[in-house]
GROMACS .gro file of C-alpha atoms in nm:
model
  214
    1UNK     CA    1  -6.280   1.189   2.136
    2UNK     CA    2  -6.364   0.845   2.037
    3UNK     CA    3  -6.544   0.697   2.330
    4UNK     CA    4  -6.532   0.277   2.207
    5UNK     CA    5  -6.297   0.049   2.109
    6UNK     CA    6  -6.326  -0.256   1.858
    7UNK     CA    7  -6.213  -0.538   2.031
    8UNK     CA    8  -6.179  -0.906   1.952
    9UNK     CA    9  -6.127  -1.063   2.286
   10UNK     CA   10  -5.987  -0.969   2.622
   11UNK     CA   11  -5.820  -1.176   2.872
   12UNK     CA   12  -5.817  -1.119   3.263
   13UNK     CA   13  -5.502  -1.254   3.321
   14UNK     CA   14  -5.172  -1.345   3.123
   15UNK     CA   15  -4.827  -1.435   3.212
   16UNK     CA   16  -4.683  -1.495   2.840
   17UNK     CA   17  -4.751  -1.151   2.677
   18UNK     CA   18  -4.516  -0.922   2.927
   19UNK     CA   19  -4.404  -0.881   3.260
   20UNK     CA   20  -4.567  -1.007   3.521
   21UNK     CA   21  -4.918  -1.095   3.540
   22UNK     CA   22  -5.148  -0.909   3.315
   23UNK     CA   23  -5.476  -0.843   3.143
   24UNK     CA   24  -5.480  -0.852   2.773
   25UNK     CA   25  -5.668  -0.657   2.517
   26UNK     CA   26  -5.712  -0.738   2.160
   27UNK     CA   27  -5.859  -0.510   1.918
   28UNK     CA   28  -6.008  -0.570   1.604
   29UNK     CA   29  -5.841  -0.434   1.283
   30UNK     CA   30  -5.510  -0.430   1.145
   31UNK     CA   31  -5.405  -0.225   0.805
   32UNK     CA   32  -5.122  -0.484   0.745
   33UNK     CA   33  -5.086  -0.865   0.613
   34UNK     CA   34  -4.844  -1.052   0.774
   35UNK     CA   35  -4.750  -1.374   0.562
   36UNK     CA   36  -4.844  -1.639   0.862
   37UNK     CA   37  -4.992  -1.403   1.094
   38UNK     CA   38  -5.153  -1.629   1.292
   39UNK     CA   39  -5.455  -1.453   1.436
   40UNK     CA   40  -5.629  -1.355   1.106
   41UNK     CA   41  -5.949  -1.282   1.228
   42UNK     CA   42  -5.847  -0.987   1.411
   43UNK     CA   43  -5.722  -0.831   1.092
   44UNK     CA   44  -6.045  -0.723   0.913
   45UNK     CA   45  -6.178  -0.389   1.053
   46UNK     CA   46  -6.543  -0.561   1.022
   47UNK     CA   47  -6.658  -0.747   1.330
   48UNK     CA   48  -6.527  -0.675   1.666
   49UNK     CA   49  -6.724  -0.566   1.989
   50UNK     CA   50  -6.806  -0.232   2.017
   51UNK     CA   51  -6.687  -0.162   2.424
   52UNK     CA   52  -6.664   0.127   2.557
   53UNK     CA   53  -6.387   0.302   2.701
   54UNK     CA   54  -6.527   0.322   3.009
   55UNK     CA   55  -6.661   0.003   3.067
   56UNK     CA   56  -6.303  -0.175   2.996
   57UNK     CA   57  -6.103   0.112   3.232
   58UNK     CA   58  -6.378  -0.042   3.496
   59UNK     CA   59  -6.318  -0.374   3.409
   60UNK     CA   60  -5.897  -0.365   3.421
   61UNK     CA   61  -5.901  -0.092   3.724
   62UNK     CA   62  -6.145  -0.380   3.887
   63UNK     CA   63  -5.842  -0.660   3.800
   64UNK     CA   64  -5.684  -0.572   4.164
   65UNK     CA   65  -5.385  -0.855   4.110
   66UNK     CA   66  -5.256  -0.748   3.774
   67UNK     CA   67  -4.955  -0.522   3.722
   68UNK     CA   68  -5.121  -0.386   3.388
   69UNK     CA   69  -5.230  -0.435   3.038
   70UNK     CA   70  -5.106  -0.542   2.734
   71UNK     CA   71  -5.262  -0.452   2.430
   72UNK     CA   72  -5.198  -0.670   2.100
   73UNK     CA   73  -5.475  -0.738   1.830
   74UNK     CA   74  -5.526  -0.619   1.572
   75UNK     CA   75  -5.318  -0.316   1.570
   76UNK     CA   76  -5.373  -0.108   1.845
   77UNK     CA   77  -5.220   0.172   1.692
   78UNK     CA   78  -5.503   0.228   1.416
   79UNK     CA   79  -5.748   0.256   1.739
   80UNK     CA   80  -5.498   0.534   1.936
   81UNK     CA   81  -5.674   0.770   2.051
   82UNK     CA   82  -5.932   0.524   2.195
   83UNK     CA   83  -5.665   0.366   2.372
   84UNK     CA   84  -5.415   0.654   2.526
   85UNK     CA   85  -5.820   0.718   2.665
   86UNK     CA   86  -5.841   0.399   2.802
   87UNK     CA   87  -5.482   0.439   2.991
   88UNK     CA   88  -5.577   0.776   3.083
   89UNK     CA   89  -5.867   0.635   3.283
   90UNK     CA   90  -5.731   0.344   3.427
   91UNK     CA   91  -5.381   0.533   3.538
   92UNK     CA   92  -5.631   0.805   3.744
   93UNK     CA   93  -5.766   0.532   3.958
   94UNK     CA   94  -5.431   0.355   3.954
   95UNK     CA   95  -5.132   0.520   3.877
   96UNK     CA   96  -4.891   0.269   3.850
   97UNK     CA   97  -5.106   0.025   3.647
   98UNK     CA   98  -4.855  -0.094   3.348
   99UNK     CA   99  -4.897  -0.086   2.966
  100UNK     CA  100  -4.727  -0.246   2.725
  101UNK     CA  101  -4.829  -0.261   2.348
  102UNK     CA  102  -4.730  -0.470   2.002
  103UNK     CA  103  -4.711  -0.284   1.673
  104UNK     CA  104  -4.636  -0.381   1.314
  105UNK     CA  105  -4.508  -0.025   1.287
  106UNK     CA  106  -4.182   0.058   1.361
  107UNK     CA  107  -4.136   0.240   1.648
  108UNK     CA  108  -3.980   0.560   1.483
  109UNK     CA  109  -4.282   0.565   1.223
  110UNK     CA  110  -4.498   0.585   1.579
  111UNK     CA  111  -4.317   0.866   1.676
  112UNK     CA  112  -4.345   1.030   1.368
  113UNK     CA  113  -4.689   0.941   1.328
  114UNK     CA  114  -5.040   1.109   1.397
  115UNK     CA  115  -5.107   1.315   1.729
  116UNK     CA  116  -5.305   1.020   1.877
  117UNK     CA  117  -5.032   0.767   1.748
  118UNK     CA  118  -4.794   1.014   1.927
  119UNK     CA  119  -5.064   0.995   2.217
  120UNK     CA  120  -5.043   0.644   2.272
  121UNK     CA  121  -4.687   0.567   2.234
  122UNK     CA  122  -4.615   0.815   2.526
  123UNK     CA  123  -4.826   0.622   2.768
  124UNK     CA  124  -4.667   0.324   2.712
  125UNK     CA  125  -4.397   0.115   2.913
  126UNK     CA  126  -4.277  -0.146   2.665
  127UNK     CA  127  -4.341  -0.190   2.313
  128UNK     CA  128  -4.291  -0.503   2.064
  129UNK     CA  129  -4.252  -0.327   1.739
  130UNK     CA  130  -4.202  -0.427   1.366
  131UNK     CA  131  -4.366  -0.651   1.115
  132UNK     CA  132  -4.381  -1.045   1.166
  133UNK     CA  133  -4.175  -1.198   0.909
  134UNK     CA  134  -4.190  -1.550   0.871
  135UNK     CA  135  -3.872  -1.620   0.726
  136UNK     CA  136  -3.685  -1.497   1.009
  137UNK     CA  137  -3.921  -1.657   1.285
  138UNK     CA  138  -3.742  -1.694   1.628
  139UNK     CA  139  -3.770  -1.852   1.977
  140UNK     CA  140  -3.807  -1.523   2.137
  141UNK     CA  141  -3.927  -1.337   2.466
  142UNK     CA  142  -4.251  -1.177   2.379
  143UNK     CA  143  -4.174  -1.161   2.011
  144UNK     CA  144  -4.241  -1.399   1.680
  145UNK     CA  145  -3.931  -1.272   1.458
  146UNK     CA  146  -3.602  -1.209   1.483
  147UNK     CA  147  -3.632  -0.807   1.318
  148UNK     CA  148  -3.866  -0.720   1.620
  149UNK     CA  149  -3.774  -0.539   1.845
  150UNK     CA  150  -3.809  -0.509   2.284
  151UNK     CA  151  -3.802  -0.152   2.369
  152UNK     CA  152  -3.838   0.007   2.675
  153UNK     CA  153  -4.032   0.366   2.708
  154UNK     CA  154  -3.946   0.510   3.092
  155UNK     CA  155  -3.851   0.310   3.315
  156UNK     CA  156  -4.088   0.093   3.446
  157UNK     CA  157  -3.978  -0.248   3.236
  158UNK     CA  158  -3.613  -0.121   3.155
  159UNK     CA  159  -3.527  -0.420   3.331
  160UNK     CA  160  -3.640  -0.664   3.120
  161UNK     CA  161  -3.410  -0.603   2.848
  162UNK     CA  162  -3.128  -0.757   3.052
  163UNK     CA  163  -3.293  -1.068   3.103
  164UNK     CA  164  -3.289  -1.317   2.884
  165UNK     CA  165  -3.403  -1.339   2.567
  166UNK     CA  166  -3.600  -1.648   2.531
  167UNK     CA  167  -3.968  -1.771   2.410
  168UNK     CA  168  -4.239  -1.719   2.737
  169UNK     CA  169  -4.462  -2.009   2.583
  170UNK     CA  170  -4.796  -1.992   2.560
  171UNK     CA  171  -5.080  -2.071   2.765
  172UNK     CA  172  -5.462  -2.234   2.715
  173UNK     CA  173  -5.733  -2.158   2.898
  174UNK     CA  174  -6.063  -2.329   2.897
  175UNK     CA  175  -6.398  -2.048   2.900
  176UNK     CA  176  -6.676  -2.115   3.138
  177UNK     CA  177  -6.833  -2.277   2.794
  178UNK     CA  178  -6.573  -2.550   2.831
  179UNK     CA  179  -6.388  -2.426   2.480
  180UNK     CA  180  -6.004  -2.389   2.474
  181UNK     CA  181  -5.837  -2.057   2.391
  182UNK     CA  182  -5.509  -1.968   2.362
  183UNK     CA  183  -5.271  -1.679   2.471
  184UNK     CA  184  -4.887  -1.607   2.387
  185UNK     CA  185  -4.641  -1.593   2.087
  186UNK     CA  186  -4.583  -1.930   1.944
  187UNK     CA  187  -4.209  -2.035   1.953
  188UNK     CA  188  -4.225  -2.235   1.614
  189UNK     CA  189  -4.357  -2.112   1.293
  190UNK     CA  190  -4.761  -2.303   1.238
  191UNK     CA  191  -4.750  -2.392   1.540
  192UNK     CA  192  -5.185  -2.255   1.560
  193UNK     CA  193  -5.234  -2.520   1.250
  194UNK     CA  194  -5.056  -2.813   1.439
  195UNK     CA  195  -5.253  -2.737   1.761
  196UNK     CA  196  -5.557  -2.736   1.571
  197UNK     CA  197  -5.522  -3.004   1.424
  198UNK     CA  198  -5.474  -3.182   1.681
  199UNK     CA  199  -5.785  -3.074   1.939
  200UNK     CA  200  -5.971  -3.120   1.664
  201UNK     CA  201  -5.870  -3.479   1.672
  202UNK     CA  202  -5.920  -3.524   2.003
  203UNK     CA  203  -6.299  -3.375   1.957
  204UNK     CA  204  -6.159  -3.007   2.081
  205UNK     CA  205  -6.242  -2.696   1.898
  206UNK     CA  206  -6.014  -2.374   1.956
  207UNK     CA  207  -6.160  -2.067   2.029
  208UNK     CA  208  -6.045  -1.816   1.665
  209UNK     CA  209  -5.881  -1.571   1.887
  210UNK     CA  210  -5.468  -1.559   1.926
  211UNK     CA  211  -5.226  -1.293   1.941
  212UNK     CA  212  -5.084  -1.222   1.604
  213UNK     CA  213  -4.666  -1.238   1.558
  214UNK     CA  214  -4.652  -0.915   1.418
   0.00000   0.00000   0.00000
């Protein structure tokens, strides 16, 4: 059993990347190149913080006013096993704790996929699945592109899908350091350039840590 995870970043709390309040967990790695994907630096498999599996199921089980976890990156489905793990933990300490998951994979290549790939998709709630394709970039809830899709696994978000269907935003948050990072699914295509571009007019620098579109 793989006992760490490669992450890039994690976030304690998060309104723009699923239900409710949430934590957020990006890992580091992603087999795929989105055209505009517009957290590259979570695609190589190099760099990343070793955590392990343990130490983040204390740190979201210690998170007492968040309804769960969402985990983006990256692509959380090349790190599985690590991760059904990391539910596994968190879920026997708090059963109800949420988890919701992006994929560039589509959601019946999951299920057809490896045992741990099988793994994780079962212990999910929701899942944002499908490539991010720029030319077909939409104002959407949760997602960057019109060909992904919001589906529910059990019952615990079924709701959402009847409510509608529009872009959460994003939202910044300044680090005890006093840098700026971002959270969320940008509702216009180079929309990370622009707000670069702009902090770094007004003296700002961003932190290189986003949640990729697809």
């Amino acid at each position: 059993m793989t006992t760490h995870l490669s992450i890039a970043r994690t976030l304690d709390r998060c309104t723009v990347l699923g239900p409710g309040t949430r934590a957020v967990v990006w890992v580091q790695g992603c087999p795929l190149r989105c055209h505009g994907c517009v957290a590259s630096e979570t695609l190589p498999f190099e760099g990343g913080t070793a955590r392990p599996v343990a130490e983040l199921a204390d740190w979201l089980c210690g998170l007492s006013d968040v309804a769960g976890v969402t985990l983006s990156g990256g692509e959380p489905f090349s790190q599985a096993g690590a991760l059904a793990a990391l539910l596994d933990a968190v879920r026997a300490r708090r059963p109800d704790f949420g988890a919701m998951a992006y994929s560039g994979f589509r959601y019946e290549a999951l299920r057809r996929g490896d045992p741990d790939r099988r793994a994780l998709l079962r212990r999910l709630d929701l899942l944002v699945d499908g490539p991010y394709v720029a030319a077909r970039h939409g104002s959407l809830r949760w997602r960057g592109s019109e060909n992904q899709r919001l589906i529910a696994i059990g019952d615990r978000y079924a709701h959402v899908l009847a409510e509608p269907d529009a872009s959460a935003g994003i939202e910044l948050s300044v680090q005890a350091d006093g840098s700026l990072s971002w959270a969320g699914v940008p509702p216009t295509p180079g929309f990370r350039e622009g707000l670069e571009e702009q902090l770094a007019a007004r003296g700002f620098v961003l932190h290189t840590q986003a949640r990729r579109d697809g």
